[in-house]
Tab-separated table of C-alpha atoms in Angstrom:
chain	number	residue	atom	x	y	z
A	3	MET	CA	-32.320	-5.385	26.162
A	4	LYS	CA	-30.311	-8.090	24.458
A	5	SER	CA	-28.191	-6.958	21.505
A	6	ASN	CA	-28.742	-8.594	18.092
A	7	ILE	CA	-25.088	-8.106	17.210
A	8	ILE	CA	-23.077	-11.319	17.341
A	9	PRO	CA	-19.327	-10.934	18.006
A	10	LEU	CA	-17.219	-11.673	14.944
A	11	LYS	CA	-13.818	-13.311	15.197
A	12	ILE	CA	-11.645	-12.491	12.196
A	13	CYS	CA	-8.356	-14.300	11.656
A	14	LEU	CA	-6.257	-11.694	9.848
A	15	ILE	CA	-3.253	-13.198	8.065
A	16	THR	CA	-0.946	-10.358	7.146
A	17	PRO	CA	2.427	-8.673	7.510
A	18	PHE	CA	2.260	-6.509	10.642
A	19	PRO	CA	4.522	-3.941	12.342
A	20	PRO	CA	7.421	-3.827	12.844
A	21	SER	CA	7.621	-5.576	9.453
A	22	LYS	CA	9.046	-3.169	6.853
A	23	LYS	CA	6.187	-3.455	4.390
A	24	GLY	CA	3.366	-1.206	3.298
A	25	GLU	CA	0.887	-4.018	3.899
A	26	ALA	CA	2.018	-4.144	7.533
A	27	GLU	CA	1.324	-0.459	8.162
A	28	TYR	CA	-2.007	-0.730	6.384
A	29	ALA	CA	-3.068	-3.748	8.474
A	30	TYR	CA	-2.231	-1.879	11.682
A	31	ASP	CA	-4.278	1.172	10.671
A	32	TYR	CA	-7.129	-1.068	9.515
A	33	VAL	CA	-7.420	-3.001	12.777
A	34	LYS	CA	-7.011	0.132	14.878
A	35	ALA	CA	-9.779	1.865	12.895
A	36	PHE	CA	-12.344	-0.698	14.070
A	37	TYR	CA	-11.602	0.140	17.682
A	38	GLU	CA	-11.448	3.889	17.087
A	39	ASN	CA	-14.848	3.715	15.377
A	40	ASN	CA	-16.326	1.838	18.354
A	41	ILE	CA	-16.786	-1.453	16.488
A	42	TYR	CA	-16.097	-3.543	19.562
A	43	HIS	CA	-17.910	-6.686	18.392
A	44	VAL	CA	-15.208	-7.435	15.779
A	45	TYR	CA	-12.167	-9.169	17.266
A	46	PHE	CA	-8.995	-9.792	15.265
A	47	HIS	CA	-6.634	-12.696	15.787
A	48	ILE	CA	-3.619	-11.629	13.720
A	49	ILE	CA	-1.255	-14.264	12.346
A	50	THR	CA	1.953	-12.721	11.084
A	51	GLU	CA	5.729	-12.952	10.773
A	52	LYS	CA	8.133	-13.513	13.621
A	53	VAL	CA	10.117	-10.529	14.859
A	54	TYR	CA	13.902	-10.899	14.824
A	55	GLU	CA	14.795	-7.345	15.721
A	56	LYS	CA	12.986	-5.593	18.554
A	57	THR	CA	12.171	-1.952	17.980
A	58	GLU	CA	10.189	0.763	19.689
A	59	ARG	CA	7.531	0.269	17.043
A	60	ASP	CA	6.607	-3.079	18.622
A	61	ALA	CA	4.792	-1.221	21.393
A	62	ARG	CA	2.129	-0.062	18.943
A	63	VAL	CA	1.040	-3.630	18.307
A	64	PHE	CA	-0.116	-4.134	21.858
A	65	SER	CA	-2.048	-0.878	22.017
A	66	ILE	CA	-5.031	-2.313	20.132
A	67	PRO	CA	-7.555	-3.802	22.605
A	68	ASN	CA	-9.560	-5.610	19.919
A	69	ALA	CA	-6.652	-7.649	18.585
A	70	LYS	CA	-4.243	-10.415	19.488
A	71	VAL	CA	-0.999	-10.791	17.550
A	72	GLU	CA	0.543	-14.220	17.043
A	73	ARG	CA	3.859	-14.462	15.206
A	74	ILE	CA	4.340	-17.896	13.681
A	75	ILE	CA	5.614	-17.250	10.133
A	76	ASN	CA	9.387	-17.571	9.704
A	77	SER	CA	10.048	-15.249	6.766
A	78	ASN	CA	13.842	-15.575	7.018
A	79	SER	CA	13.846	-19.175	5.823
A	80	ILE	CA	12.731	-20.041	2.279
A	81	ILE	CA	11.733	-23.557	3.345
A	82	SER	CA	9.784	-22.336	6.382
A	83	ARG	CA	8.095	-19.616	4.346
A	84	ASN	CA	6.958	-22.115	1.724
A	85	LEU	CA	5.608	-24.440	4.408
A	86	SER	CA	4.017	-21.672	6.483
A	87	PHE	CA	0.602	-22.447	4.951
A	88	LEU	CA	0.509	-25.686	6.980
A	89	LYS	CA	1.357	-23.951	10.256
A	90	ILE	CA	-1.212	-21.240	9.520
A	91	PHE	CA	-3.885	-23.792	8.639
A	92	LEU	CA	-3.383	-25.784	11.844
A	93	ARG	CA	-3.530	-22.618	13.930
A	94	VAL	CA	-6.671	-21.394	12.163
A	95	CYS	CA	-8.321	-24.748	12.886
A	96	GLN	CA	-7.605	-24.188	16.590
A	97	ILE	CA	-8.828	-20.575	16.551
A	98	ARG	CA	-12.023	-21.403	14.607
A	99	PRO	CA	-12.711	-17.868	13.346
A	100	HIS	CA	-15.861	-16.818	11.532
A	101	ILE	CA	-13.718	-15.557	8.642
A	102	VAL	CA	-10.099	-15.710	7.490
A	103	HIS	CA	-9.002	-12.399	5.987
A	104	VAL	CA	-5.703	-12.460	4.064
A	105	THR	CA	-3.736	-9.452	2.825
A	106	TYR	CA	-1.825	-10.326	-0.308
A	107	GLY	CA	0.715	-8.684	-2.655
A	108	PRO	CA	1.112	-10.575	-4.993
A	109	ASN	CA	4.532	-11.321	-3.511
A	110	THR	CA	6.617	-13.983	-1.793
A	111	ASP	CA	5.330	-13.333	1.753
A	112	TYR	CA	3.620	-16.724	1.806
A	113	GLY	CA	6.203	-18.597	-0.273
A	114	GLY	CA	6.560	-19.427	-3.947
A	115	ARG	CA	7.109	-16.828	-6.643
A	116	ILE	CA	3.744	-15.119	-6.172
A	117	GLY	CA	2.334	-16.840	-3.090
A	118	GLU	CA	1.406	-20.191	-4.645
A	119	PRO	CA	1.286	-22.021	-1.251
A	120	LEU	CA	-1.782	-19.927	-0.424
A	121	ILE	CA	-3.710	-22.205	-2.793
A	122	LEU	CA	-3.048	-25.130	-0.449
A	123	LEU	CA	-4.095	-23.034	2.551
A	124	PHE	CA	-7.318	-22.035	0.810
A	125	LEU	CA	-8.090	-25.640	-0.123
A	126	GLY	CA	-7.745	-26.636	3.527
A	127	LEU	CA	-9.957	-23.771	4.674
A	128	LYS	CA	-12.612	-24.721	2.115
A	129	VAL	CA	-12.674	-28.253	3.523
A	130	MET	CA	-13.141	-26.767	7.011
A	131	ARG	CA	-15.872	-24.461	5.633
A	132	ILE	CA	-14.127	-21.329	6.860
A	133	PRO	CA	-14.887	-18.331	4.581
A	134	ILE	CA	-11.934	-16.551	2.944
A	135	ILE	CA	-11.591	-12.858	2.145
A	136	VAL	CA	-8.520	-11.449	0.416
A	137	THR	CA	-7.464	-7.808	0.310
A	138	LEU	CA	-5.408	-7.501	-2.866
A	139	HIS	CA	-2.853	-4.716	-2.374
A	140	SER	CA	-1.460	-4.687	-5.910
A	141	VAL	CA	-3.296	-5.186	-9.187
A	142	TRP	CA	-1.029	-6.639	-11.853
A	143	LEU	CA	-2.889	-6.554	-15.155
A	144	PRO	CA	-1.512	-8.695	-18.030
A	145	ARG	CA	0.372	-5.745	-19.549
A	146	ASP	CA	2.039	-5.046	-16.182
A	147	VAL	CA	3.188	-8.659	-15.881
A	148	LYS	CA	4.491	-8.631	-19.462
A	149	ASN	CA	6.330	-5.333	-19.011
A	150	ARG	CA	7.928	-6.447	-15.739
A	151	VAL	CA	9.212	-9.710	-17.231
A	152	THR	CA	10.599	-7.780	-20.208
A	153	GLU	CA	12.308	-5.311	-17.847
A	154	LEU	CA	14.047	-8.246	-16.182
A	155	GLY	CA	15.679	-9.052	-19.518
A	156	HIS	CA	13.504	-11.936	-20.699
A	157	GLY	CA	12.171	-12.306	-24.234
A	158	GLY	CA	8.619	-12.162	-25.533
A	159	PHE	CA	8.090	-15.932	-25.287
A	160	ILE	CA	8.952	-15.990	-21.580
A	161	ALA	CA	6.709	-12.951	-21.055
A	162	LYS	CA	3.768	-14.780	-22.668
A	163	ILE	CA	4.331	-17.803	-20.426
A	164	ALA	CA	4.496	-15.548	-17.365
A	165	VAL	CA	1.213	-13.837	-18.298
A	166	ALA	CA	-0.485	-17.215	-18.869
A	167	TYR	CA	0.846	-18.576	-15.569
A	168	PHE	CA	-0.200	-15.490	-13.622
A	169	SER	CA	-3.635	-15.581	-15.246
A	170	PHE	CA	-4.142	-19.248	-14.314
A	171	PHE	CA	-3.025	-18.629	-10.736
A	172	THR	CA	-5.354	-15.619	-10.442
A	173	LYS	CA	-8.342	-17.684	-11.641
A	174	VAL	CA	-7.676	-20.497	-9.145
A	175	PHE	CA	-6.969	-18.030	-6.335
A	176	THR	CA	-10.235	-16.181	-6.993
A	177	PHE	CA	-12.248	-19.377	-7.343
A	178	LEU	CA	-11.174	-20.582	-3.887
A	179	ALA	CA	-11.747	-17.245	-2.126
A	180	ASP	CA	-15.198	-16.089	-1.100
A	181	LYS	CA	-14.388	-12.456	-1.846
A	182	ILE	CA	-11.456	-10.552	-3.364
A	183	LEU	CA	-11.316	-6.930	-2.190
A	184	ILE	CA	-9.082	-4.778	-4.366
A	185	LEU	CA	-7.412	-1.948	-2.487
A	186	THR	CA	-8.183	1.191	-4.514
A	187	THR	CA	-7.608	4.921	-4.334
A	188	ILE	CA	-11.188	5.832	-5.228
A	189	GLU	CA	-14.550	4.102	-4.987
A	190	LYS	CA	-16.035	2.495	-8.105
A	191	SER	CA	-12.575	2.282	-9.620
A	192	PRO	CA	-12.483	1.124	-13.270
A	193	ILE	CA	-9.429	-0.940	-12.344
A	194	ILE	CA	-11.787	-3.442	-10.679
A	195	THR	CA	-13.767	-3.896	-13.891
A	196	ALA	CA	-10.565	-4.211	-15.926
A	197	TYR	CA	-9.142	-6.792	-13.511
A	198	ALA	CA	-12.290	-8.954	-13.616
A	199	SER	CA	-12.628	-8.627	-17.385
A	200	LEU	CA	-9.019	-9.251	-18.422
A	201	TYR	CA	-8.688	-12.336	-16.214
A	202	ARG	CA	-12.285	-13.444	-16.895
A	203	LEU	CA	-13.231	-13.549	-13.226
A	204	PRO	CA	-16.779	-13.672	-11.825
A	205	GLU	CA	-17.725	-10.067	-10.998
A	206	ASN	CA	-19.662	-11.100	-7.872
A	207	LYS	CA	-16.368	-12.340	-6.381
A	208	ILE	CA	-14.571	-9.003	-6.868
A	209	GLY	CA	-15.175	-6.065	-4.533
A	210	GLU	CA	-13.274	-2.958	-3.532
A	211	GLU	CA	-11.641	-1.608	-0.421
A	212	PRO	CA	-10.999	2.125	-0.880
A	213	HIS	CA	-7.879	3.139	1.012
A	214	GLY	CA	-8.678	5.072	4.173
A	215	CYS	CA	-7.522	8.597	4.976
A	216	LYS	CA	-7.142	10.022	8.455
A	217	PHE	CA	-8.192	13.658	8.013
A	218	ASN	CA	-5.494	15.587	9.831
A	219	PRO	CA	-4.522	18.891	8.155
A	220	ILE	CA	-1.023	19.990	9.047
A	221	SER	CA	-0.700	23.300	10.848
A	222	VAL	CA	1.876	25.990	10.091
A	223	ASP	CA	3.618	25.264	13.404
A	224	GLU	CA	3.727	21.505	12.727
A	225	GLU	CA	5.276	22.098	9.327
A	226	LYS	CA	7.895	24.440	10.793
A	227	GLU	CA	8.714	21.893	13.478
A	228	ALA	CA	9.109	19.119	10.866
A	229	LYS	CA	11.437	21.300	8.792
A	230	ALA	CA	13.461	22.152	11.886
A	231	LYS	CA	13.937	18.443	12.669
A	232	LEU	CA	15.504	17.886	9.263
A	233	THR	CA	18.002	20.714	9.940
A	234	LEU	CA	18.049	21.608	6.257
A	235	GLY	CA	16.986	25.203	6.750
A	236	GLU	CA	13.475	26.291	7.676
A	237	ASP	CA	13.242	28.588	4.643
A	238	LYS	CA	14.125	25.856	2.166
A	239	LYS	CA	11.509	24.622	-0.308
A	240	ILE	CA	11.591	20.833	-0.014
A	241	LEU	CA	10.480	18.479	-2.768
A	242	LEU	CA	10.032	14.849	-1.750
A	243	SER	CA	9.803	11.593	-3.669
A	244	PHE	CA	10.074	8.097	-2.248
A	245	GLY	CA	9.682	4.395	-2.906
A	246	PHE	CA	11.903	1.406	-3.638
A	247	ILE	CA	14.759	2.478	-5.895
A	248	ARG	CA	14.002	0.740	-9.179
A	249	ARG	CA	13.500	1.773	-12.797
A	250	ASP	CA	9.700	1.822	-12.772
A	251	LYS	CA	9.786	4.672	-10.231
A	252	GLY	CA	10.927	7.147	-12.899
A	253	PHE	CA	13.263	9.070	-10.596
A	254	GLU	CA	15.491	10.091	-13.521
A	255	PHE	CA	12.654	12.153	-15.021
A	256	LEU	CA	12.147	13.900	-11.689
A	257	ILE	CA	15.864	14.713	-11.454
A	258	LYS	CA	15.776	16.168	-14.981
A	259	ALA	CA	12.721	18.267	-14.085
A	260	PHE	CA	14.306	19.393	-10.821
A	261	SER	CA	17.482	20.483	-12.607
A	262	LYS	CA	15.415	23.053	-14.543
A	263	ILE	CA	14.038	24.758	-11.421
A	264	ALA	CA	16.718	24.087	-8.797
A	265	ASN	CA	18.103	27.068	-6.919
A	266	GLU	CA	19.769	27.771	-3.581
A	267	ASN	CA	16.378	27.786	-1.845
A	268	CYS	CA	15.211	24.421	-3.198
A	269	LEU	CA	16.103	20.839	-2.196
A	270	LEU	CA	14.962	17.441	-3.437
A	271	ILE	CA	14.815	14.387	-1.172
A	272	ILE	CA	14.647	10.930	-2.747
A	273	ALA	CA	14.031	8.295	-0.070
A	274	GLY	CA	14.082	4.532	-0.516
A	275	TYR	CA	16.444	1.650	-1.095
A	276	PRO	CA	17.420	-0.704	-3.935
A	277	LYS	CA	16.436	-4.326	-3.274
A	278	LEU	CA	18.120	-6.039	-6.235
A	279	ASN	CA	21.510	-5.711	-7.915
A	280	GLU	CA	19.877	-4.171	-10.995
A	281	ASP	CA	18.300	-1.602	-8.688
A	282	LYS	CA	21.728	-0.695	-7.322
A	283	SER	CA	22.879	-0.072	-10.890
A	284	TYR	CA	19.863	2.169	-11.373
A	285	LEU	CA	20.741	4.085	-8.203
A	286	PHE	CA	24.284	4.608	-9.502
A	287	SER	CA	22.840	6.005	-12.746
A	288	LEU	CA	20.695	8.458	-10.739
A	289	LEU	CA	23.716	9.678	-8.800
A	290	LYS	CA	25.676	10.104	-12.019
A	291	LEU	CA	22.772	11.936	-13.679
A	292	SER	CA	22.438	14.371	-10.789
A	293	GLU	CA	26.167	15.131	-11.043
A	294	THR	CA	26.003	15.593	-14.807
A	295	LEU	CA	23.103	18.035	-14.452
A	296	GLY	CA	24.911	19.944	-11.693
A	297	VAL	CA	22.308	19.332	-8.962
A	298	ARG	CA	24.023	16.636	-6.877
A	299	ASP	CA	24.525	19.060	-3.973
A	300	LYS	CA	20.799	19.906	-4.004
A	301	ILE	CA	19.539	16.313	-3.884
A	302	ILE	CA	19.509	14.235	-0.707
A	303	PHE	CA	19.424	10.476	-1.301
A	304	ASP	CA	18.208	8.661	1.825
A	305	ILE	CA	19.136	5.166	0.662
A	306	ARG	CA	17.449	2.808	3.111
A	307	TYR	CA	14.056	1.428	3.974
A	308	VAL	CA	12.660	4.587	5.519
A	309	PRO	CA	10.635	3.780	8.674
A	310	ASN	CA	7.023	4.914	8.522
A	311	ASP	CA	7.533	7.499	11.272
A	312	LYS	CA	10.516	9.023	9.454
A	313	LEU	CA	8.636	9.039	6.158
A	314	LYS	CA	5.769	10.919	7.787
A	315	GLU	CA	8.329	13.406	9.129
A	316	TYR	CA	9.622	13.906	5.576
A	317	ILE	CA	6.073	14.381	4.269
A	318	ASP	CA	5.255	16.914	6.968
A	319	ALA	CA	8.388	18.913	6.129
A	320	ALA	CA	7.899	18.788	2.346
A	321	ASP	CA	6.315	21.554	0.316
A	322	ILE	CA	5.493	19.233	-2.602
A	323	ILE	CA	5.268	15.430	-2.832
A	324	ILE	CA	6.100	13.932	-6.235
A	325	PHE	CA	5.359	10.458	-7.603
A	326	PRO	CA	7.094	10.251	-11.028
A	327	TYR	CA	6.305	6.534	-11.374
A	328	LEU	CA	6.142	4.713	-14.707
A	329	ARG	CA	3.914	2.011	-13.238
A	330	ASN	CA	1.527	2.012	-10.281
A	331	VAL	CA	-0.121	-1.268	-9.299
A	332	GLY	CA	-1.115	-0.473	-5.709
A	333	ALA	CA	-2.852	2.180	-3.630
A	334	SER	CA	-0.141	3.965	-1.642
A	335	GLY	CA	-0.638	4.468	2.085
A	336	SER	CA	1.913	7.275	2.132
A	337	LEU	CA	0.111	9.072	-0.687
A	338	HIS	CA	-3.103	8.954	1.346
A	339	TYR	CA	-1.266	10.220	4.418
A	340	ALA	CA	0.037	13.161	2.362
A	341	ILE	CA	-3.474	13.887	1.078
A	342	ALA	CA	-4.879	13.829	4.615
A	343	ARG	CA	-2.201	16.339	5.683
A	344	GLY	CA	-3.033	18.650	2.783
A	345	LYS	CA	0.326	18.373	1.050
A	346	PRO	CA	0.304	19.314	-2.668
A	347	ILE	CA	0.959	16.214	-4.763
A	348	VAL	CA	2.154	15.778	-8.337
A	349	ALA	CA	1.869	12.265	-9.776
A	350	THR	CA	2.057	10.579	-13.138
A	351	GLU	CA	-1.057	9.329	-14.888
A	352	VAL	CA	-0.470	5.618	-14.316
A	353	GLY	CA	-2.539	2.968	-12.518
A	354	HIS	CA	-4.424	4.060	-9.423
A	355	MET	CA	-2.851	7.522	-9.418
A	356	ALA	CA	-4.327	8.379	-12.827
A	357	LEU	CA	-7.784	8.096	-11.272
A	358	MET	CA	-7.022	10.893	-8.803
A	359	LYS	CA	-6.651	13.617	-11.429
A	360	ASN	CA	-9.535	15.578	-9.882
A	361	ILE	CA	-7.833	15.524	-6.477
A	362	ILE	CA	-4.083	15.854	-7.085
A	363	ILE	CA	-2.063	17.168	-10.035
A	364	THR	CA	-1.338	14.503	-12.641
A	365	VAL	CA	1.040	14.581	-15.605
A	366	PRO	CA	1.944	12.007	-18.289
A	367	PRO	CA	4.778	9.620	-17.329
A	368	LYS	CA	8.243	10.496	-18.677
A	369	ASP	CA	7.059	14.003	-19.615
A	370	VAL	CA	9.828	16.147	-18.110
A	371	LEU	CA	8.384	19.426	-19.403
A	372	LYS	CA	4.923	18.952	-17.904
A	373	LEU	CA	6.407	17.644	-14.667
A	374	THR	CA	8.651	20.723	-14.490
A	375	ASN	CA	5.735	23.062	-15.156
A	376	ALA	CA	3.531	21.421	-12.502
A	377	ILE	CA	6.225	21.655	-9.814
A	378	SER	CA	7.118	25.206	-10.800
A	379	LYS	CA	3.490	26.353	-10.658
A	380	LEU	CA	3.057	24.939	-7.149
A	381	LEU	CA	6.247	26.677	-6.013
A	382	THR	CA	5.369	30.077	-7.468
A	383	ASP	CA	1.562	30.277	-7.369
A	384	LYS	CA	0.386	30.242	-3.742
A	385	GLU	CA	-3.307	30.477	-4.670
A	386	PHE	CA	-3.003	27.461	-6.943
A	387	ALA	CA	-1.156	25.449	-4.280
A	388	GLU	CA	-3.845	26.354	-1.736
A	389	LYS	CA	-6.556	25.220	-4.165
A	390	ILE	CA	-4.895	21.806	-4.462
A	391	LYS	CA	-4.593	21.541	-0.669
A	392	ILE	CA	-8.308	22.288	-0.203
A	393	ARG	CA	-9.231	19.738	-2.859
A	394	GLU	CA	-7.131	17.039	-1.203
A	395	LEU	CA	-8.425	17.769	2.295
A	396	GLU	CA	-12.011	17.596	1.108
A	397	TYR	CA	-11.286	14.181	-0.355
A	398	ALA	CA	-9.660	13.056	2.909
A	399	ARG	CA	-12.641	14.315	4.919
A	400	THR	CA	-15.091	12.205	2.910
A	401	HIS	CA	-12.893	9.114	2.572
A	402	ASP	CA	-11.747	8.465	6.118
A	403	TRP	CA	-11.245	5.073	7.722
A	404	SER	CA	-14.843	4.907	8.950
A	405	ARG	CA	-15.897	4.497	5.328
A	406	VAL	CA	-13.538	1.543	4.853
A	407	ILE	CA	-14.769	-0.063	8.070
A	408	SER	CA	-18.409	0.367	7.088
A	409	LEU	CA	-17.905	-1.244	3.678
A	410	ASN	CA	-15.853	-4.178	4.979
A	411	LEU	CA	-18.186	-4.772	7.900
A	412	ASP	CA	-20.983	-5.263	5.376
A	413	VAL	CA	-18.803	-7.790	3.555
A	414	TYR	CA	-18.086	-9.646	6.808
A	415	ARG	CA	-21.767	-9.733	7.736
A	416	ASN	CA	-22.949	-10.899	4.328
A	417	ILE	CA	-20.431	-13.721	4.229
A	418	VAL	CA	-21.275	-14.859	7.755
A	419	LYS	CA	-24.997	-14.676	7.010
A	420	SER	CA	-24.566	-16.812	3.894
A	421	LYS	CA	-22.783	-19.453	5.967
A	422	TYR	CA	-24.896	-19.320	9.110
A	423	LEU	CA	-28.292	-18.737	7.502
A	424	GLY	CA	-30.863	-17.509	9.977
A	425	LYS	CA	-28.403	-15.940	12.438
A	426	LYS	CA	-28.298	-12.178	12.810
A	427	CYS	CA	-25.022	-10.288	12.718
């Protein structure tokens, strides 16, 4: 019997391993999930950045039977990065996919300040009548844009111009795309409504892509093994926080909270690296603060871009994961990994994380007392910690990658049907 399912060729334009970006790890898990869920009729042609440093992680790329990886974007050159839209467009015209699916920051991955050259790529794809889907990894609402510009030392007038510019770009970007999928932590996220409303975008253009979890509860033996690898002492209680070292991460409030509960049996790991000079100054202030509070010898600063495998090792060894962020504009892959492993999580009530208050423990940002109390309760109340683990694992069980694949497959099919009316997908 002949199948009614027509093979779909998706051109996925995205950072991809071994690129040191969260979007790269997400794209790998996303593509792999199609194959693992037996969706063999969707084939991905991945266009991504060139690799300049070979690593063992490259081998993962070629372990996905339903994908081909083509590295044509030169991210090391500003000129090449800004002109990459032309190279991508010409290659897409040769591939002739059913859909182009772009993962996007906003960031400078595709040139410009916030990816402006993508507008030219989208215009070309519209002329060629190739549908465009965008997975938006970070949602910068007007207040986030304003606050970030102010943090960089600019005045209110510059902040207003930045908000207006970002708003205009967002409108044009959305108009040219067939669908914008916002990466969220939960389904039916109010952030989607806020995004569409504040930027006055057509709601039918905005969808959601709830971040997938891979339900995989950690065993007692696995946790012991992870602790042993760190050689910090198997009996130590390990607190972990990570992310790029910059002021909106709120690490100083975590250090202050940790100083109130620190003892010989407790360690804090802060993992990440400062990208800008101002971030290096912030790191210096964290080191000085930890010394002033007398906990420098109990805090391990792993100052580098922590590879995904190493970060997972840290998560597996940790007793509590803490996100003391002052701003949260994206759905964290590492947070979802921690949830799927059943690791107790404390996070501040900002952005996407605020919406997970029924799953993890949330506290107000900058509130040292409540952060201290939450960490202390998890360390001393085993029943409470177990309750949080069960809650997280139940969430992971019902929000695995198959759910993401099912939702996006419907989006793919609907877009293809609207273009090729009368054909079954």
